[in-house]
Amino acid sequence: MMWSSQAIIFDLDDTLYSESHYFEHIFSDFCSINKWPKSSYLPIINDFTYIRRYQKDIFSYFLKHNLEYWETNNKNNSLRRFNNLRNMLFLLYNNIEVNLTPMKGASRWIEYAFRNSMKVGVLTNGVIGAQNNKWKNLNLPYKDDITFVAARECKREKPFYEPFLHISNSIGVKFSKITFIGDHFENDLEYPLSIGSTGILINEHSNRSGNSMINIVKDLHSSFLFFNAISAFLNLSF
């Protein structure tokens, strides 16, 4: 096994925290401002994983499923209203102030890494302003010492190589000594695994088989227990 890692790189959304909680705060604030009922956004939150995967613009999707609250008989007025409401949602997306609770196991991961003098990074796809805001609002220890990279700042986002190379260079650790952790194999793990990194896929529904370079677990807490066991096997301190 090649798990003698000197660094851990996490994905952000649905790895370190639940993205549905972030959107729930956005929709809740939006509906409070506009006096829309909670029922207007609950179906999205209740089926968030599926909708987020297949709807590139979740705010347009939300508005189009709530026409009764904003559509008028005048097409131009409706379009103007739609754009204004979408802009309001997007403003909240980039700037909302919330207390984001990390996934179970996230804080233990971070504390373990720093106790063992490991570098820690976060590499995330998505709108730069929103990803920075999520990170700012996420309640984790040692954040000032964690290297955070919004992949869109690089030439291309994950799964392309540029953001992976950028964060490897930023923390000063070569790929063969980094373990990547994420919930999406193609985006978070495929490239680094191809050049010698180890990886942990957080996906309880994955049909992918694990091997000596990748472990598949149901949640972040389980990934920590796995890595701790591997570290103990390799006589790392804990």
Steps between C-alpha positions, in 0.01 A plus 500: 500500500612856425321691777800676657333836439650835588192697394123472479300686235124518550223589261260751658134451400347182645839396634580743780142621540154434356430732207124460546531685833659798327221516242236456768626817670494684166145399417383564856637857497366562151150381593503701819587816306237436232237349732488170316406186695753243611319247284634680190852367555464189718456261202841613370670444836333162545627382161809718489760246385304403189394854409847646555652235276265550207412871524791726409307811609321406821374854555320512164361156575368625833336807348343310211341263750348791691344707223195581708705726726653727238371449143274770354282525188756726339789306345754781531409569860526130579843475342617805692361358821662162434842659443471713812406203716775283354752777563380520860553126542844519344594789728406288800694208351818708497457694822264337749625481858425163656653260748586195292542187707770265370430139419550251782868413503623820331640661814666174607665478159638853524621461858664166418680645198645795689601287799698288257657795315308428180409770248129553442331649196154549354447493123152584377315562174234768466442874497801659668303744714259233622772246575699758693187593694423137585854456627480821704180379670613141564576438866830307491818518710837617360339675202771765485755222443301317231576574134170579327480504119192580293580299186342759272795725583717256304488461122236226528301337780516141618525238351770669288854490632563875554328542841657180633845615395432843650412371844784247500743782427331728755546256788841380378416129502534265202199302380629163624486635856149649482166336581201660327152471653178577315149387413539492119753258350543664160534852638686444825708185465546369147789725393706491824460123525631469143829662604563323828284659769276306733133582533189452709162513327208597722201343328289235664326421169814454290539179298871565457738248654773610739865403458837572659483866389136585570259427782124547470302593809149618582590823681786722616507347847555155350779638283675629813472164675646331191792742471572480872519120476735522201715754683523277806601212274780715357606600854399865461433686821143554611 
